[in-house]
Tab-separated table of C-alpha atoms in Angstrom:
chain	number	residue	atom	x	y	z
E	118	UNK	CA	145.035	1.285	74.151
E	119	UNK	CA	148.822	1.426	74.089
E	120	UNK	CA	151.744	2.044	76.356
E	121	UNK	CA	154.706	4.208	75.389
E	122	UNK	CA	153.141	4.534	71.920
E	123	UNK	CA	153.379	0.778	71.328
E	124	UNK	CA	150.118	-1.142	70.875
E	125	UNK	CA	149.408	-3.737	73.533
E	126	UNK	CA	149.214	-7.328	72.347
E	127	UNK	CA	146.530	-9.752	73.471
E	128	UNK	CA	147.661	-11.330	76.726
E	129	UNK	CA	149.876	-8.417	77.731
E	130	UNK	CA	148.881	-6.956	81.086
E	131	UNK	CA	148.009	-3.293	81.413
E	132	UNK	CA	145.667	-2.165	84.145
E	133	UNK	CA	142.686	-0.133	83.036
E	134	UNK	CA	142.546	3.606	83.557
E	135	UNK	CA	139.982	6.015	84.951
E	136	UNK	CA	137.992	6.094	81.698
E	137	UNK	CA	137.777	2.306	81.361
E	138	UNK	CA	134.757	0.382	82.638
E	139	UNK	CA	135.210	-2.430	85.125
E	140	UNK	CA	132.995	-4.889	86.988
E	141	UNK	CA	132.819	-6.187	90.573
E	142	UNK	CA	134.482	-9.426	89.349
E	143	UNK	CA	138.307	-9.359	89.484
E	144	UNK	CA	138.664	-12.297	87.089
E	145	UNK	CA	136.580	-10.620	84.377
E	146	UNK	CA	138.483	-7.387	84.997
E	147	UNK	CA	141.721	-9.341	84.582
E	148	UNK	CA	140.521	-10.597	81.199
E	149	UNK	CA	140.085	-6.961	80.140
E	150	UNK	CA	143.459	-5.935	81.569
E	151	UNK	CA	145.101	-8.670	79.465
E	152	UNK	CA	143.161	-7.743	76.335
E	153	UNK	CA	141.210	-11.008	76.046
E	154	UNK	CA	138.098	-8.843	76.011
E	155	UNK	CA	137.892	-5.124	75.215
E	156	UNK	CA	140.419	-3.272	77.361
E	157	UNK	CA	138.068	-0.338	77.831
E	158	UNK	CA	135.330	-2.671	79.103
E	159	UNK	CA	132.836	-1.587	76.452
E	160	UNK	CA	130.831	-3.308	73.719
E	161	UNK	CA	131.930	-6.860	74.523
E	162	UNK	CA	130.306	-9.520	72.353
E	163	UNK	CA	129.084	-12.867	73.644
E	164	UNK	CA	131.513	-14.800	71.439
E	165	UNK	CA	134.485	-12.781	72.693
E	166	UNK	CA	133.553	-13.213	76.352
E	167	UNK	CA	132.908	-16.944	75.920
E	168	UNK	CA	136.270	-17.427	74.183
E	169	UNK	CA	138.032	-15.505	76.960
E	170	UNK	CA	136.426	-17.618	79.692
E	171	UNK	CA	137.312	-20.818	77.847
E	172	UNK	CA	140.904	-19.609	77.424
E	173	UNK	CA	141.432	-19.609	81.198
E	174	UNK	CA	139.971	-23.079	81.663
E	175	UNK	CA	136.178	-23.062	81.728
E	176	UNK	CA	134.444	-25.725	79.678
E	177	UNK	CA	132.149	-24.837	76.803
E	178	UNK	CA	129.074	-25.629	78.908
E	179	UNK	CA	130.179	-23.574	81.910
E	180	UNK	CA	131.348	-20.594	79.864
E	181	UNK	CA	128.412	-20.826	77.480
E	182	UNK	CA	125.880	-20.974	80.294
E	183	UNK	CA	127.326	-17.920	82.022
E	184	UNK	CA	127.408	-15.904	78.817
E	185	UNK	CA	123.912	-16.936	77.744
E	186	UNK	CA	122.435	-15.740	81.029
E	187	UNK	CA	124.470	-12.518	81.115
E	188	UNK	CA	123.464	-11.531	77.578
E	189	UNK	CA	119.742	-11.718	78.233
E	190	UNK	CA	117.911	-8.404	78.493
E	191	UNK	CA	117.733	-7.190	82.062
E	192	UNK	CA	114.278	-6.911	83.641
E	193	UNK	CA	113.856	-5.411	87.104
E	194	UNK	CA	111.318	-7.116	89.380
E	195	UNK	CA	107.956	-5.353	89.699
E	196	UNK	CA	107.825	-2.962	92.623
E	197	UNK	CA	106.903	-4.720	95.838
E	198	UNK	CA	107.912	-8.176	94.605
E	199	UNK	CA	110.928	-10.149	95.845
E	200	UNK	CA	114.272	-9.766	94.135
E	201	UNK	CA	114.118	-13.445	93.176
E	202	UNK	CA	111.425	-12.580	90.623
E	203	UNK	CA	114.010	-10.705	88.511
E	204	UNK	CA	116.061	-12.391	85.825
E	205	UNK	CA	119.853	-12.475	85.689
E	206	UNK	CA	120.192	-10.706	82.343
E	207	UNK	CA	122.565	-7.744	82.241
E	208	UNK	CA	122.040	-6.043	78.873
E	209	UNK	CA	119.707	-3.193	78.116
E	210	UNK	CA	117.059	-4.027	75.539
E	211	UNK	CA	118.417	-3.346	72.056
E	212	UNK	CA	122.017	-2.926	73.229
E	213	UNK	CA	124.071	-3.794	70.124
E	214	UNK	CA	127.260	-2.705	68.382
E	215	UNK	CA	127.538	-1.111	64.939
E	216	UNK	CA	127.261	-4.560	63.350
E	217	UNK	CA	124.026	-5.288	65.179
E	218	UNK	CA	125.594	-7.832	67.545
E	219	UNK	CA	124.408	-7.870	71.176
E	220	UNK	CA	127.058	-6.359	73.452
E	221	UNK	CA	127.669	-5.827	77.145
E	222	UNK	CA	129.671	-3.292	79.157
E	223	UNK	CA	131.610	-4.475	82.189
E	224	UNK	CA	129.989	-2.066	84.628
E	225	UNK	CA	126.657	-3.727	83.840
E	226	UNK	CA	127.827	-6.788	85.776
E	227	UNK	CA	127.226	-4.693	88.881
E	228	UNK	CA	123.667	-3.645	88.111
E	229	UNK	CA	121.112	-4.362	90.842
E	230	UNK	CA	118.553	-7.162	90.665
E	231	UNK	CA	120.789	-9.391	88.558
E	232	UNK	CA	123.847	-11.522	89.421
E	233	UNK	CA	125.453	-8.850	91.624
E	234	UNK	CA	124.809	-9.676	95.267
E	235	UNK	CA	125.496	-8.656	98.833
E	236	UNK	CA	128.061	-10.521	100.957
E	237	UNK	CA	130.943	-10.302	98.509
E	238	UNK	CA	134.313	-11.575	99.692
E	239	UNK	CA	136.142	-8.350	98.758
E	240	UNK	CA	133.432	-5.794	97.927
E	241	UNK	CA	131.057	-3.930	100.222
E	242	UNK	CA	127.316	-4.483	100.147
E	243	UNK	CA	125.469	-2.061	97.894
E	244	UNK	CA	123.842	-0.297	100.861
E	245	UNK	CA	127.176	0.097	102.676
E	246	UNK	CA	129.266	1.800	99.995
E	247	UNK	CA	131.353	0.957	96.925
E	248	UNK	CA	130.267	-2.468	95.696
E	249	UNK	CA	132.303	-2.318	92.457
E	250	UNK	CA	135.878	-1.780	93.622
E	251	UNK	CA	138.142	-3.737	95.950
E	252	UNK	CA	137.687	-2.891	99.625
E	253	UNK	CA	141.150	-2.866	101.285
E	254	UNK	CA	139.919	-4.146	104.652
E	255	UNK	CA	137.939	-7.017	103.137
E	256	UNK	CA	140.885	-7.866	100.901
E	257	UNK	CA	143.203	-8.114	103.911
E	258	UNK	CA	140.630	-10.261	105.693
E	259	UNK	CA	140.606	-12.563	102.676
E	260	UNK	CA	144.395	-12.851	102.676
E	261	UNK	CA	144.461	-13.809	106.360
E	262	UNK	CA	141.711	-16.433	106.010
E	263	UNK	CA	144.053	-19.156	104.726
E	264	UNK	CA	144.302	-21.975	107.264
E	265	UNK	CA	147.921	-22.747	106.337
E	266	UNK	CA	149.013	-19.218	105.428
E	267	UNK	CA	150.076	-20.291	101.938
E	268	UNK	CA	146.973	-21.254	99.966
E	269	UNK	CA	143.187	-21.216	100.026
E	270	UNK	CA	141.141	-24.416	100.156
E	271	UNK	CA	137.457	-25.148	99.671
E	272	UNK	CA	136.908	-24.997	103.422
E	273	UNK	CA	138.860	-21.725	103.709
E	274	UNK	CA	136.726	-19.873	101.163
E	275	UNK	CA	133.520	-21.464	102.439
E	276	UNK	CA	134.192	-20.385	106.015
E	277	UNK	CA	135.119	-16.911	104.782
E	278	UNK	CA	131.804	-16.667	102.940
E	279	UNK	CA	129.988	-17.599	106.167
E	280	UNK	CA	131.961	-14.961	108.086
E	281	UNK	CA	131.092	-12.342	105.486
E	282	UNK	CA	127.407	-13.243	105.791
E	283	UNK	CA	127.543	-12.800	109.561
E	284	UNK	CA	129.224	-9.408	109.100
E	285	UNK	CA	126.655	-8.243	106.568
E	286	UNK	CA	123.779	-9.459	108.719
E	287	UNK	CA	125.204	-7.382	111.572
E	288	UNK	CA	126.026	-4.236	109.566
E	289	UNK	CA	123.510	-4.094	106.719
E	290	UNK	CA	119.830	-3.727	107.661
E	291	UNK	CA	118.974	-3.932	103.935
E	292	UNK	CA	120.826	-7.227	103.424
E	293	UNK	CA	119.584	-9.255	100.459
E	294	UNK	CA	120.856	-12.816	100.116
E	295	UNK	CA	118.244	-15.454	99.463
E	296	UNK	CA	119.227	-19.042	98.761
E	297	UNK	CA	119.692	-18.757	95.007
E	298	UNK	CA	122.047	-15.774	95.468
E	299	UNK	CA	123.926	-17.763	98.113
E	300	UNK	CA	124.561	-20.498	95.556
E	301	UNK	CA	125.647	-17.933	92.961
E	302	UNK	CA	128.103	-16.469	95.467
E	303	UNK	CA	129.461	-19.940	96.240
E	304	UNK	CA	129.724	-20.693	92.512
E	305	UNK	CA	131.824	-17.555	92.008
E	306	UNK	CA	134.478	-18.627	94.502
E	307	UNK	CA	134.044	-22.192	93.282
E	308	UNK	CA	135.050	-21.075	89.808
E	309	UNK	CA	138.085	-19.385	91.316
E	310	UNK	CA	139.053	-22.614	93.096
E	311	UNK	CA	138.559	-24.742	89.974
E	312	UNK	CA	140.370	-22.461	87.526
E	313	UNK	CA	143.300	-21.389	89.694
E	314	UNK	CA	143.580	-24.242	92.213
E	315	UNK	CA	146.565	-26.567	92.370
E	316	UNK	CA	146.410	-30.184	93.501
E	317	UNK	CA	143.294	-30.789	95.566
E	318	UNK	CA	141.784	-27.368	94.939
E	319	UNK	CA	144.263	-25.156	96.779
E	320	UNK	CA	144.794	-21.680	95.284
E	321	UNK	CA	148.244	-20.265	96.163
E	322	UNK	CA	148.191	-17.000	98.072
E	323	UNK	CA	150.285	-15.215	95.459
E	324	UNK	CA	147.677	-16.135	92.827
E	325	UNK	CA	145.000	-14.475	94.952
E	326	UNK	CA	147.172	-11.386	95.377
E	327	UNK	CA	147.627	-11.124	91.611
E	328	UNK	CA	143.943	-11.651	90.777
E	329	UNK	CA	142.378	-9.511	93.493
E	330	UNK	CA	145.174	-7.067	94.290
E	331	UNK	CA	146.254	-6.280	90.719
E	332	UNK	CA	143.416	-7.744	88.623
E	333	UNK	CA	146.032	-9.713	86.748
E	334	UNK	CA	146.128	-13.363	85.696
E	335	UNK	CA	148.953	-14.998	87.695
E	336	UNK	CA	151.142	-16.125	84.795
E	337	UNK	CA	154.230	-14.611	86.457
E	338	UNK	CA	153.556	-16.718	89.557
E	339	UNK	CA	153.553	-19.928	87.524
E	340	UNK	CA	149.883	-20.402	86.730
E	341	UNK	CA	148.830	-21.934	83.440
E	342	UNK	CA	145.297	-22.827	82.313
E	343	UNK	CA	144.274	-26.396	83.094
E	344	UNK	CA	144.677	-29.145	80.535
E	345	UNK	CA	141.204	-30.423	81.444
E	346	UNK	CA	138.440	-27.843	81.308
E	347	UNK	CA	136.061	-27.046	84.163
E	348	UNK	CA	132.732	-28.510	83.071
E	349	UNK	CA	129.424	-28.092	84.881
E	350	UNK	CA	129.511	-31.333	86.934
E	351	UNK	CA	132.836	-30.373	88.515
E	352	UNK	CA	131.822	-26.749	89.022
E	353	UNK	CA	128.565	-27.850	90.634
E	354	UNK	CA	130.263	-30.287	93.005
E	355	UNK	CA	132.783	-27.678	94.163
E	356	UNK	CA	129.988	-25.124	94.621
E	357	UNK	CA	128.074	-27.527	96.866
E	358	UNK	CA	131.210	-28.283	98.880
E	359	UNK	CA	131.790	-24.567	99.466
E	360	UNK	CA	128.116	-24.094	100.348
E	361	UNK	CA	128.471	-26.735	103.064
E	362	UNK	CA	130.959	-24.511	104.906
E	363	UNK	CA	129.232	-21.242	103.975
E	364	UNK	CA	125.601	-22.177	104.669
E	365	UNK	CA	123.983	-19.253	106.528
E	366	UNK	CA	120.302	-20.237	106.638
């Protein structure tokens, strides 16, 4: 991958093209667009993904746990059994690179019966359309959900998650969101709050526009990775706080 015949350096932003693979997660896509993982979204090793997640501020336990789960072999639930009987693994059995290392492609993050879920903040439900790419209407709804118009707090994103659940319940007769997927969804936005939040967990609006609108890490807007990493106790506490506002059951 290069631009104007000059190779791109790690950290340099260049948005992926039509032949590059991307996931439903804008942060992971941003890591690819900056070259912290493979820019084409293919054959990503566990060590490379873990290092990339740690580079933006996740602790070794948080990053390691996410990668360990993702790199398990994917197993669909038996027909007629609940989705919750599936595992969260994303790889195909035997999926390795030329060196025999297990690898993952970014589009596999969107495979059904794994960590991909309905009621995304900026993606449609699987039964309603494109669940991989940014939905412009949902994105605009996200941008207008800030209570102060300048940043996004724990309560802002939690209330938005609850609103999205109500919308999906109304529009999607095939809605799937049991409690464990609810917590995963809250953990996703919780990670966003922890990694990109300023002060008492407020993410500036221009950070959100960079991450979701351009799939770019907001260095130009002043963001820098935290000095203290996001370890599991903090991530769990923020997830529970978001769940309080988002609880749909």
